[in-house]
Coordinates of C-alpha atoms in Angstrom, one line a residue:
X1 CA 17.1 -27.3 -26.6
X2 CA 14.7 -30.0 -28.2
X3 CA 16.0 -32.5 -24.8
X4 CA 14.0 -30.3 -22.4
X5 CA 10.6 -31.6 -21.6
X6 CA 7.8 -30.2 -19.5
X7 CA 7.5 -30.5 -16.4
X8 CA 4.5 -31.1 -14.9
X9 CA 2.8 -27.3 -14.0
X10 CA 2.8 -26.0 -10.9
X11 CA -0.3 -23.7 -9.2
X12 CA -0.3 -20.1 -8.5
X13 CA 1.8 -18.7 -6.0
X14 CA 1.2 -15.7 -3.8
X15 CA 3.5 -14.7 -0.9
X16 CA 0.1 -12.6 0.8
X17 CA -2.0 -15.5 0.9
X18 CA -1.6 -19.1 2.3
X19 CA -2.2 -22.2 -0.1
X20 CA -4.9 -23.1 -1.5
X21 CA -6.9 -19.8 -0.1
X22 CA -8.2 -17.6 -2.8
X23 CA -6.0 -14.3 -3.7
X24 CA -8.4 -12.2 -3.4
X25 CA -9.6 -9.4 -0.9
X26 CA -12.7 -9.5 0.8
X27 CA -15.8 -8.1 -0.9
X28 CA -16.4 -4.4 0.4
X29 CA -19.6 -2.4 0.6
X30 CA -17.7 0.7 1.1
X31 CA -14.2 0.8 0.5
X32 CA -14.3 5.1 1.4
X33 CA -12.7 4.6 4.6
X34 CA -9.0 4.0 3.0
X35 CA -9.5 7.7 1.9
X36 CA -11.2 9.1 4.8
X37 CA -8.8 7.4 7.4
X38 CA -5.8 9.1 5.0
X39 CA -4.7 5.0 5.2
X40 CA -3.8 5.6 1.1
X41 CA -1.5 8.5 2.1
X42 CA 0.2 6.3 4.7
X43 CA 0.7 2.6 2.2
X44 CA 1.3 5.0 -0.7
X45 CA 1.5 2.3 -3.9
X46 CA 2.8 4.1 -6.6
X47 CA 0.8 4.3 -9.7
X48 CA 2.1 2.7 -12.7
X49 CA -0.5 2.4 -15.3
X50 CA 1.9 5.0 -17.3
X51 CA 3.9 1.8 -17.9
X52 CA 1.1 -0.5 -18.7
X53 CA 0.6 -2.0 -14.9
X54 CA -2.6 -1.6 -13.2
X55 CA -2.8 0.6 -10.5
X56 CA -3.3 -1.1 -7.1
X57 CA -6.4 -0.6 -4.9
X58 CA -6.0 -1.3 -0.9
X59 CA -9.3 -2.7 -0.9
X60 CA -7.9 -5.4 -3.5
X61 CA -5.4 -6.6 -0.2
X62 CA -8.0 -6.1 2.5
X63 CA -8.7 -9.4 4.3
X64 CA -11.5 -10.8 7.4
X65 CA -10.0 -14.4 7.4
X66 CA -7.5 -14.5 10.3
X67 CA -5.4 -17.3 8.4
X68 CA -4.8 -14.7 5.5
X69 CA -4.3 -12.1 8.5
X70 CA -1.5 -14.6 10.5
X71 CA 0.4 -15.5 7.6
X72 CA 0.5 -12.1 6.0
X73 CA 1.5 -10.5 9.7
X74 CA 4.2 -12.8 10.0
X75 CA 5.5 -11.9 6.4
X76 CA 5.2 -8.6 7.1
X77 CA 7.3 -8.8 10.7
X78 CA 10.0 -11.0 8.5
X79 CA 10.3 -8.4 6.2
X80 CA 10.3 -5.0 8.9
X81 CA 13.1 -7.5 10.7
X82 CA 14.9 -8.5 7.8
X83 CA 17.7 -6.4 6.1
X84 CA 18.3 -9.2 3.0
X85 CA 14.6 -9.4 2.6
X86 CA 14.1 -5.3 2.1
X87 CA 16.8 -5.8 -0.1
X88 CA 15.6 -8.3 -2.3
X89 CA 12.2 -6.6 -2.7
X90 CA 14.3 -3.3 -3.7
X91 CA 16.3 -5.2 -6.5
X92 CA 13.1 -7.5 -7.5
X93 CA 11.0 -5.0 -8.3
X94 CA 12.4 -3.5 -11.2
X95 CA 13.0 -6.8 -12.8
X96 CA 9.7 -8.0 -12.0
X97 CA 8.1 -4.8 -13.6
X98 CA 10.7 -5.9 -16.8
X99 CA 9.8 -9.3 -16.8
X100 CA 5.5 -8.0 -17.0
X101 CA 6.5 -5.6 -20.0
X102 CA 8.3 -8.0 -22.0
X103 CA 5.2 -10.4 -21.1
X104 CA 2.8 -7.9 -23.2
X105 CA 5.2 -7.9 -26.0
X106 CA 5.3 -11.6 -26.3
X107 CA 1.6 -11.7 -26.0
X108 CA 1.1 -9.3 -28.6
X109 CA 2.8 -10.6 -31.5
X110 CA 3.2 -13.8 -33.1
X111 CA 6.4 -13.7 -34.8
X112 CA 8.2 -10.5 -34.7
X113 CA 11.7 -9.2 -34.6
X114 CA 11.1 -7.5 -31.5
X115 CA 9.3 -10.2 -29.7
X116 CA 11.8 -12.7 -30.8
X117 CA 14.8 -10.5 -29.0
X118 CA 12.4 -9.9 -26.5
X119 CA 11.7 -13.7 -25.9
X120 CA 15.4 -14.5 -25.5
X121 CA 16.0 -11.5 -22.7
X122 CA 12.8 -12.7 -21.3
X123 CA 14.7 -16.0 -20.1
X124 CA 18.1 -14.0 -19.1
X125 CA 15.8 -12.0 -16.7
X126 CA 13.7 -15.5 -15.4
X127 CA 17.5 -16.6 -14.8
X128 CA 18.9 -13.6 -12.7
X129 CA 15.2 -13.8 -10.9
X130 CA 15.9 -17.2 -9.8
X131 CA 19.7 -16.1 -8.6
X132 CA 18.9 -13.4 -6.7
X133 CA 16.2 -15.2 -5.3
X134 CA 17.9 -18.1 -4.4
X135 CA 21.1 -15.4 -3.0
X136 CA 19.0 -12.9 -0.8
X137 CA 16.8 -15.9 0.7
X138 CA 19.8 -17.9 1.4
X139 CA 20.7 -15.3 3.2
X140 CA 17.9 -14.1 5.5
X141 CA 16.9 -15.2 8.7
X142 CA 13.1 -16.4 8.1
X143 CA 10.4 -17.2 10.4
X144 CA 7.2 -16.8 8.2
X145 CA 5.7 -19.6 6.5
X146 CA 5.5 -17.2 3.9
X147 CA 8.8 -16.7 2.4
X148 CA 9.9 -20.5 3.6
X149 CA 6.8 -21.5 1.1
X150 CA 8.4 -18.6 -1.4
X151 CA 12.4 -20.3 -0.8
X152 CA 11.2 -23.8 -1.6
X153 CA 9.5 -22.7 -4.9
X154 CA 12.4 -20.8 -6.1
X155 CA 15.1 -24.0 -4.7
X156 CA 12.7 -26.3 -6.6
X157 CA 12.9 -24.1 -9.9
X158 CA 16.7 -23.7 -9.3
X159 CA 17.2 -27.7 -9.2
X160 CA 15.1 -28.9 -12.0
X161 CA 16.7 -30.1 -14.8
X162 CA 14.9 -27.6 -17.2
X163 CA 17.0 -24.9 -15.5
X164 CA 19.6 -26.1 -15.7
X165 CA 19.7 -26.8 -19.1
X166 CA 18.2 -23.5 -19.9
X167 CA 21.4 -21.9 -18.0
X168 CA 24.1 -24.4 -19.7
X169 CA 23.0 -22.5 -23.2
X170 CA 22.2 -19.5 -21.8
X171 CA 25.7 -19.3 -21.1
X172 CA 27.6 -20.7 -24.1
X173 CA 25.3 -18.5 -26.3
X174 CA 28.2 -16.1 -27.9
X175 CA 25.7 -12.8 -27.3
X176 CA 23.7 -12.2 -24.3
X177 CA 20.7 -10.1 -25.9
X178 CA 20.2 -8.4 -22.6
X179 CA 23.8 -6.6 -22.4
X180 CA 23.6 -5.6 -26.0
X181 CA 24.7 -1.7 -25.9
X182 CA 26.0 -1.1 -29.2
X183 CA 26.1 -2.4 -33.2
X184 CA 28.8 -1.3 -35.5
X185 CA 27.2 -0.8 -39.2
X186 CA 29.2 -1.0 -42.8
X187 CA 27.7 1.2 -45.0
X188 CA 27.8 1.4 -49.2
X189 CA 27.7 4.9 -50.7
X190 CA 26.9 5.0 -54.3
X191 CA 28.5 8.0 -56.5
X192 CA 26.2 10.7 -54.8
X193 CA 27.0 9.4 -51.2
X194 CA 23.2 7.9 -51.2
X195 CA 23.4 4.9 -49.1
X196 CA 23.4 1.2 -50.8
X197 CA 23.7 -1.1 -48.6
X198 CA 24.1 -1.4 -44.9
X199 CA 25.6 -4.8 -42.8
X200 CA 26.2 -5.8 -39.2
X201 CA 29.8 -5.1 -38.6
X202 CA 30.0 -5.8 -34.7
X203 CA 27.7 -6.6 -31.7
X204 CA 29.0 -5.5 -28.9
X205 CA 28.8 -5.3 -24.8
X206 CA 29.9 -1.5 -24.4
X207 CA 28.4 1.9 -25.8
X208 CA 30.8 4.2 -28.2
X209 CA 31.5 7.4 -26.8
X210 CA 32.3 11.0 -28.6
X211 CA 36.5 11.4 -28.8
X212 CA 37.2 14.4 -27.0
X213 CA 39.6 17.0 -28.4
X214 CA 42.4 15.8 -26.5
X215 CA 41.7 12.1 -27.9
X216 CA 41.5 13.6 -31.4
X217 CA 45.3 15.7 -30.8
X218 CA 46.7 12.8 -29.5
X219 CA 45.6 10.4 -31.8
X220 CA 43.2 8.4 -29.5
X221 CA 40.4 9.0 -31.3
X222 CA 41.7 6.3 -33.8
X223 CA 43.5 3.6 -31.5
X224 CA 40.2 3.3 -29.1
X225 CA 37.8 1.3 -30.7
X226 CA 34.6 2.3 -28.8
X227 CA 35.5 5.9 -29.4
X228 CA 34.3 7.9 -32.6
X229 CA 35.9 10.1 -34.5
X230 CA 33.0 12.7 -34.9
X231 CA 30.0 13.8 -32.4
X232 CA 27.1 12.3 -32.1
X233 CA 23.9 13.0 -34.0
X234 CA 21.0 14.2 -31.6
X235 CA 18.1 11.6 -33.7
X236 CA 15.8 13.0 -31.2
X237 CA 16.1 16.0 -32.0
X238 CA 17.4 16.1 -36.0
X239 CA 15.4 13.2 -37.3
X240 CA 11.7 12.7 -38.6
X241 CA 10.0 10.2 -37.0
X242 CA 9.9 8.1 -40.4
X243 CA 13.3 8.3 -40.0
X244 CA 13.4 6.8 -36.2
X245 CA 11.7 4.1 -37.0
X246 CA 12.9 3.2 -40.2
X247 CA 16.5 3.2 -38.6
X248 CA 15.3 1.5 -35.4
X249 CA 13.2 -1.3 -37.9
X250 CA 16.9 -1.5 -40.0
X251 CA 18.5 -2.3 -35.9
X252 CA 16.2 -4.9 -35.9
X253 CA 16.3 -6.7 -38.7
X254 CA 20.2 -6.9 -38.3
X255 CA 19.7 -8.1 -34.7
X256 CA 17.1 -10.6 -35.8
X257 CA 19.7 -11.9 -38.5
X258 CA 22.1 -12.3 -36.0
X259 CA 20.7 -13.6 -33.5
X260 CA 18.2 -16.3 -35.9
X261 CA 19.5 -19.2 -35.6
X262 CA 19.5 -19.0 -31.9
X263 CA 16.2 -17.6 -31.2
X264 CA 15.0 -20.8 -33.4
X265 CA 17.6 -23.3 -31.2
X266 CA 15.3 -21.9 -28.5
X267 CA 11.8 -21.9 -29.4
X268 CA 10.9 -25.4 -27.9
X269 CA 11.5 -23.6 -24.6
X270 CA 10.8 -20.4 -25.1
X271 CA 6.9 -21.5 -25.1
X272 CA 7.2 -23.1 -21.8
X273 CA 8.9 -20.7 -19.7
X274 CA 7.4 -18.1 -21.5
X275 CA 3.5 -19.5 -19.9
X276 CA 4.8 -21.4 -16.9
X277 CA 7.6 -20.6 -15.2
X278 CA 8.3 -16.6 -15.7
X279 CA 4.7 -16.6 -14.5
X280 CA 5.5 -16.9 -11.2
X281 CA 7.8 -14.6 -10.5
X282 CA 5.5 -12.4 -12.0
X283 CA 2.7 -13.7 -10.1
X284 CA 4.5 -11.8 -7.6
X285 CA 4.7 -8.4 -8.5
X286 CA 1.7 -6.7 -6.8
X287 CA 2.6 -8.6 -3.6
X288 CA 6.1 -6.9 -3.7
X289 CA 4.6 -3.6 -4.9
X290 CA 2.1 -3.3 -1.7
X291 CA 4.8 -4.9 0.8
X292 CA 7.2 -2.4 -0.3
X293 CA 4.9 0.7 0.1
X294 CA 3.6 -1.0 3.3
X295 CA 6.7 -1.7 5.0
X296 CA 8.3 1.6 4.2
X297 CA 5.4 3.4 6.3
X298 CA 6.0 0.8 9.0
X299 CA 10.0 1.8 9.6
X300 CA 9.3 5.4 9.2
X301 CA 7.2 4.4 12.2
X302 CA 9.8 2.6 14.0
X303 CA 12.1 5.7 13.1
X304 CA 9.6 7.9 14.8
X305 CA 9.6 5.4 18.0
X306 CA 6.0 5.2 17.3
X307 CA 5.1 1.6 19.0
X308 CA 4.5 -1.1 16.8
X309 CA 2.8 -5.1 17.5
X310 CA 1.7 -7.7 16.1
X311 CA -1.9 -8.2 17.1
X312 CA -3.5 -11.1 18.4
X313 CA -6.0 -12.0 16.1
X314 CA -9.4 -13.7 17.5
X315 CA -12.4 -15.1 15.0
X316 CA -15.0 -12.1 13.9
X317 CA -17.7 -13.5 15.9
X318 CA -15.4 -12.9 19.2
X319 CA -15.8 -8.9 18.7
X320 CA -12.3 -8.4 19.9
X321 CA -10.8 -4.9 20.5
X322 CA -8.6 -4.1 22.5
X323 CA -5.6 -2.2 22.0
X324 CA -3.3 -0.3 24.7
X325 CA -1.2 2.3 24.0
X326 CA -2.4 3.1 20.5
X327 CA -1.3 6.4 19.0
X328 CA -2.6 8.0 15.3
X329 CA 0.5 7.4 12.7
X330 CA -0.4 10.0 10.7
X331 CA 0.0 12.7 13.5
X332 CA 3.4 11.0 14.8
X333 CA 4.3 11.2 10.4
X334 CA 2.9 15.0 10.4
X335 CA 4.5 16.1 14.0
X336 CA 8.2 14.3 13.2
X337 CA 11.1 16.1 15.5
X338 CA 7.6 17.6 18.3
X339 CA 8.4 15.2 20.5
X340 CA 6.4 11.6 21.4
X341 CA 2.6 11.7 20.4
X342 CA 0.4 10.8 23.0
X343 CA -1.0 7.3 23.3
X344 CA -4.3 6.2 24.6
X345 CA -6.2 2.8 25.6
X346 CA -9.2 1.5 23.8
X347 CA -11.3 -1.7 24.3
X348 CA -14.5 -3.0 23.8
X349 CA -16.3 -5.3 27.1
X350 CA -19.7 -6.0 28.1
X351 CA -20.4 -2.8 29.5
X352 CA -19.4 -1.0 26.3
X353 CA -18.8 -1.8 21.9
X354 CA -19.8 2.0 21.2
X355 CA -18.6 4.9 22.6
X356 CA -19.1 8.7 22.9
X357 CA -16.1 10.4 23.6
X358 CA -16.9 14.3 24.7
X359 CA -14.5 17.2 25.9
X360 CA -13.1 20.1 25.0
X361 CA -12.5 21.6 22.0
X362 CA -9.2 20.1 20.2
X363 CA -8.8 18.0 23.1
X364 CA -7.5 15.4 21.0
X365 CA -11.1 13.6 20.2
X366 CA -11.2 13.4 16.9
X367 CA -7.7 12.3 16.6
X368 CA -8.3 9.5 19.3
X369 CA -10.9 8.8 16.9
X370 CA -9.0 8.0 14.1
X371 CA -6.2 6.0 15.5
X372 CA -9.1 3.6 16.3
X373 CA -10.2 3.4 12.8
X374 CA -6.5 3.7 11.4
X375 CA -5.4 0.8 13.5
X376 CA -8.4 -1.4 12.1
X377 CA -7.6 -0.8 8.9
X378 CA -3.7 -1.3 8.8
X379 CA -4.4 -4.8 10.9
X380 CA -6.8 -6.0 7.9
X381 CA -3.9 -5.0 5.5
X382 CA -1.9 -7.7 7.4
X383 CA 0.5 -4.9 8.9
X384 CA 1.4 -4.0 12.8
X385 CA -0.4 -2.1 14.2
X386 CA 0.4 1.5 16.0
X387 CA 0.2 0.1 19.7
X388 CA 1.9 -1.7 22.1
X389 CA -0.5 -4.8 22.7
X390 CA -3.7 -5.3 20.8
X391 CA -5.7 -8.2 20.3
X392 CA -8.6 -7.8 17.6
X393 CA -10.7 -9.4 15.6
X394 CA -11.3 -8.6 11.9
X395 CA -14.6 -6.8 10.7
X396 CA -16.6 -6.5 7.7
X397 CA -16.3 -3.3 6.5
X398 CA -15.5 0.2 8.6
X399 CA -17.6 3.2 8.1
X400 CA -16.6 6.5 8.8
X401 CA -19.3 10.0 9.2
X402 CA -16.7 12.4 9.4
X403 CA -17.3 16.3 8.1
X404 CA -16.4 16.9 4.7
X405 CA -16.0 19.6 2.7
X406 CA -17.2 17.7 -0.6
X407 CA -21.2 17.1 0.4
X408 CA -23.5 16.4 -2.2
X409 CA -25.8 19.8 -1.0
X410 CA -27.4 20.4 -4.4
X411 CA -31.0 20.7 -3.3
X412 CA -30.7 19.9 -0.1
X413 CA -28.7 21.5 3.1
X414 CA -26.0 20.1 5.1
X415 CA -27.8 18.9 7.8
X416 CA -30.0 16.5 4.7
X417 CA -26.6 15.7 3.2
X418 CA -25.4 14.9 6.6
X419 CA -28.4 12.5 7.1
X420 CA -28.5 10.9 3.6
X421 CA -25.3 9.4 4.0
X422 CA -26.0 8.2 7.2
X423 CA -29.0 6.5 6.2
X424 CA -26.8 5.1 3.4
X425 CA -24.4 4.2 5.8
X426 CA -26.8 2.6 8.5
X427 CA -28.7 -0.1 5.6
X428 CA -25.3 -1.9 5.4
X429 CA -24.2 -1.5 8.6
X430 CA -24.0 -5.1 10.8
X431 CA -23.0 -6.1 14.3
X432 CA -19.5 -7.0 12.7
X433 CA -18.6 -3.8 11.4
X434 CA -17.1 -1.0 12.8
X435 CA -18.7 2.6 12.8
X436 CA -16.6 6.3 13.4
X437 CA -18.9 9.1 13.7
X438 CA -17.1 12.3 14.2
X439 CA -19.6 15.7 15.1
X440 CA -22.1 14.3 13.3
X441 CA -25.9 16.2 13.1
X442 CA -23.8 19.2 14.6
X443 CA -24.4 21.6 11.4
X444 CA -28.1 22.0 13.3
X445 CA -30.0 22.8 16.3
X446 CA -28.8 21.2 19.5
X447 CA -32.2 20.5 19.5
X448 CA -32.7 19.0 16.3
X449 CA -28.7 17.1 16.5
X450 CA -29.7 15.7 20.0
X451 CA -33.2 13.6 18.0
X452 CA -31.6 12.7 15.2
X453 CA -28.4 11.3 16.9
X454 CA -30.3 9.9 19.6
X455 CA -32.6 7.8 17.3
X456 CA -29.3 6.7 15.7
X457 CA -27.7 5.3 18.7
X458 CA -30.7 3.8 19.8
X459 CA -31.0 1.6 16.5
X460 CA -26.7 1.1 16.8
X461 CA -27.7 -0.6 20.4
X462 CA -30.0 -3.1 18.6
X463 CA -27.6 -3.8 15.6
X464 CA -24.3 -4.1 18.0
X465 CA -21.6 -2.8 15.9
X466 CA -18.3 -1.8 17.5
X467 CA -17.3 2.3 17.2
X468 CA -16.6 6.0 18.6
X469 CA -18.9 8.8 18.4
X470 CA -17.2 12.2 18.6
X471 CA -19.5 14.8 20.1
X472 CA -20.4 17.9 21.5
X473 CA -23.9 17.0 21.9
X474 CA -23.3 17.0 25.8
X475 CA -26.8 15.8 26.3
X476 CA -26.5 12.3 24.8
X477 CA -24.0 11.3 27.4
X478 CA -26.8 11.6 29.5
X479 CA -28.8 8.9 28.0
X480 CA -26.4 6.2 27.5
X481 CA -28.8 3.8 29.9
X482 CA -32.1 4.8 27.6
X483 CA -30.1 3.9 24.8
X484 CA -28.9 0.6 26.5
X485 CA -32.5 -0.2 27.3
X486 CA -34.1 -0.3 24.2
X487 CA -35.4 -3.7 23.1
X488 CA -33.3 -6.3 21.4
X489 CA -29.9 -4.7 22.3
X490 CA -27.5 -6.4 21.2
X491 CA -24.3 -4.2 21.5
X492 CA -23.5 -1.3 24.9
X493 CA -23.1 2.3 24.7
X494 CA -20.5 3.9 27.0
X495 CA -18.6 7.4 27.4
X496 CA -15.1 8.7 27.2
X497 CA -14.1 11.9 28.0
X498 CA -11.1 13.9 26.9
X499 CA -9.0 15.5 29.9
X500 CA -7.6 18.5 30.6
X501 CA -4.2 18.6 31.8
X502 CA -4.7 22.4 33.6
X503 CA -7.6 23.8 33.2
X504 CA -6.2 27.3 34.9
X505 CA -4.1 28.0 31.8
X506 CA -6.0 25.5 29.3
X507 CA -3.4 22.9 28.7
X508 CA -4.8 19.7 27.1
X509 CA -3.0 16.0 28.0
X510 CA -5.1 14.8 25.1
X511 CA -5.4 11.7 27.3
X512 CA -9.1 10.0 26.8
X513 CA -10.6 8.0 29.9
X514 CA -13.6 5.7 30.7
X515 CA -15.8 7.8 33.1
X516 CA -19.0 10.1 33.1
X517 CA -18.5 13.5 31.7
X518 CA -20.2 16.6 33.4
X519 CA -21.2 18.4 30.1
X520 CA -20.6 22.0 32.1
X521 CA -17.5 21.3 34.4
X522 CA -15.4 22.8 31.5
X523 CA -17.5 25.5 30.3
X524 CA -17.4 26.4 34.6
X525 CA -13.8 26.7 34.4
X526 CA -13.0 28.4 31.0
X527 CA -15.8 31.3 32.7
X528 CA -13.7 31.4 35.6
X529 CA -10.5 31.6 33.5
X530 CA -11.8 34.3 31.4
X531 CA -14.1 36.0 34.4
X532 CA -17.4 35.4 32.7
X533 CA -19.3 34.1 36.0
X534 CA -22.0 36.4 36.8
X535 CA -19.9 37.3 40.0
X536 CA -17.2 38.3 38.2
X537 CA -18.7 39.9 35.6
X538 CA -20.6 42.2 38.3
X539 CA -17.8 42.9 40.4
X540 CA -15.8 44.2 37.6
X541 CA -18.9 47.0 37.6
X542 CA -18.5 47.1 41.1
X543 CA -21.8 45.7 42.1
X544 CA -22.1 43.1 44.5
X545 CA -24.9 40.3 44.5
X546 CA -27.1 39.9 47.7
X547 CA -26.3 36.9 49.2

């Protein structure tokens, strides 16, 4: 192939990111919240460093520009939409993940039989890339600038006169390396069967198979030239592994033989799709490995009827969020066949960025409070969101203060542990970032919990993040305006409390509203459920207070 020249290199491509914007994800201070917010059991990537691929981080895809945030959404929606485009991330990704092994071989050695046969099946795959490519795009309906950037690469590929001179010999070669399956060997036995010499008899396209009995009594065995007339040897289990690799080593060496003077026909080329062009397709890899994971969770959603959008995205320094009809995914995942989860409204306005949300006990709270955080996160991914309308703007980073089991207590309690993390927590912490506390300072004193959290909201009035406060600490619903009246606020403090559906028989709707709790109107009618007034207490004792 000494008629194909270069052509002229062309950048990077990434199907996540939009030209000339760097592939990269935003720097995090704290990427704990992917964990905390279970968001890496929901986009479950599958590890693959077994097979030499990194393993993907969700922070690495994590974006605060809303023109990486637009054009990945609209990828996204293309794919959830798109039956051809599912299917050609499907039948991609194991040729991709191909295409990045054979990449290491080539890399790795100079001149060797197996990176020559490697080189040559390198191209074959490039080729059937570009085919299927070029079919399943063909055949979707696209509306993202995305995969219209990602057809024109591949159409331009397809058409240049490189290709098609690669394919031209590709396909008069007389042995596609690829579809190799089997090698016939001649053998030379001296007098005391010890072997002599051994030669390539046959390349060929199908795998011999063990004659059967019936094949051996009707005389099969001997007519069918892919069958052998004894059984297989088990190498993995009979031979040394000397032995393997000699034998694999003599494979080799026969292939090479065979297959030398076209390896060498190629080697102009080889070079130059080897650097160049197979690098894009590979370039593509972690894209398809995160949009596959991602887009699975989003039609188990669908599945689920869980309610899905595409947010409208506003600049950071708007402090959008506002999201109606937003439901936890991983409690509609977890509760599959329980009927619909329930589905609650959250915004931010100028009477309220933080909020405290109180009520009774598994009331739905701290779930409300995570399908705030979860539906941050998944929108900075570049997915839909778990809501029917939501407009938001992207944040910095999201902090979450939740319990955990794993606190580092050695020399200090819970409550200190409790306390060092938040202090951790609040020297990042900016006006742009979001912040989930859930029963924070509760492993103390009301007393004590009330102070500390207190002097904590206080300082979150002055800073302004955005963020939901789950608590029992009744009286710090009672100070919202204190808190809102410190100097330099910058942010609001509001309430939210969780209903009760009846309270005579205790029946939660897990709904959470915007008004002003009464931290004892539920602890009145749970003692009036249960007859623990001091009237009813005395009456069952017969006695009857004095009016």
């Amino acid at each position: 192939m000494s008629d194909i020249t270069r052509e002229s290199g062309r950048g990077s491509f990434r199907l996540l990111y939009p030209p000339d914007v760097p592939a990269r994800g935003a720097p995090l201070p704290d990427a704990g919240f992917f964990h905390t917010l279970q968001i890496d059991q929901m986009v479950s990537v599958r590890r693959e460093s077994w097979r030499g691929l990194p393993d993907l981080r969700l922070e690495q895809f994590y974006a605060t520009d809303p023109a990486v945030l637009a054009w990945r959404l609209d990828v996204v929606a293309d794919l959830v939409d798109s039956e051809a485009l599912r299917s050609l991330l499907q039948d991609a990704l194991p040729m991709l993940r191909d295409a990045a092994e054979m990449r290491k071989v080539l890399n790795s050695s100079s001149s060797t039989v197996e990176s020559s046969l490697a080189s040559v099946r390198y191209l074959e795959i490039y080729l059937e890339l570009v085919e299927l490519f070029h079919a399943r795009l063909a055949a979707a309906q696209i509306h993202s600038d995305g995969f219209a950037a990602l057809r024109n690469e591949v159409e331009a590929r397809r058409s240049s006169r490189d290709y098609q001179t690669l394919s031209r010999q590709l396909e008069q070669t007389q042995y596609q390396i690829g579809h190799v399956k089997s090698i016939a060997l001649g053998v030379n036995l001296d007098g005391t069967l010890r072997v002599t010499d051994v030669g390539v008899l046959s390349i060929n396209t199908e795998k011999y198979r063990q004659g059967s009995v019936l094949d051996k009594l009707l005389g099969r065995d001997k007519a069918g030239p892919m069958v052998c007339i004894s059984g297989f040897a088990n190498l993995a289990k009979t031979a040394r592994e000397e032995e393997k690799h000699a034998l694999d080593q003599a494979v080799c060496r026969a292939l090479d033989t065979a297959f030398a003077k076209t390896i060498r026909s190629w080697e102009p080329v080889i070079d130059q799709y080897f650097r160049d062009e197979t690098a894009f397709f590979i370039g593509l890899l972690d894209d398809f490995r995160f949009l596959s994971a991602a887009v699975s969770f989003l039609l188990q959603l669908r599945a689920l009827g869980c309610p899905l959008c595409r947010p409208e995205i506003r600049p950071m320094e708007e402090k959008a969020l506002r999201l109606k009809d937003v439901c936890n995914p991983m409690l509609a995942l977890r509760t599959e066949g329980q009927g619909p989860v329930v589905s609650n409204d959250f915004g931010y306005d100028e009477k309220g960025r933080f909020y405290l949300v109180t009520g009774p006990n598994h009331g739905g709270k701290s779930i409300f409070c995570y399908s705030v955080g979860m539906a941050q996160a998944l929108f900075q991914l570049g997915l839909l969101v778990p809501a029917r309308e939501a407009v938001m703007s992207p944040v910095h980073c999201i902090y979450t203060h939740f319990p955990t089991s794993d606190e580092d207590n050695y020399g200090k309690g819970r409550l200190e542990s409790e306390c060092a993390r938040m202090s951790q927590i609040l020297r990042q912490l900016q006006g742009d970032d979001l912040l989930l506390m859930d029963e924070s300072f509760s492993s103390t004193s009301l007393l004590e919990g009330s102070y500390i959290a207190g002097e904590v909201l206080s300082a979150i009035a002055v800073l302004g993040c955005g963020g939901v406060y789950v608590t029992h600490i009744h009286e710090l619903t009672q100070q919202v305006d204190r808190f809102n009246a410190v100097p330099g606020r910058t942010g609001c403090i509001d309430n939210l409390v969780a209903q009760m559906e009846n309270v005579a028989d205790g029946t939660r709707s897990y709904r959470v509203l915007r008004t002003t709790p009464d931290g004892l109107s539920y602890a009145k009618d749970i003692a009036r459920k249960y007859g623990l007034s001091q009237e009813e207490i005395l009456a069952e004792h017969g006695i009857r207070l004095p009016d």
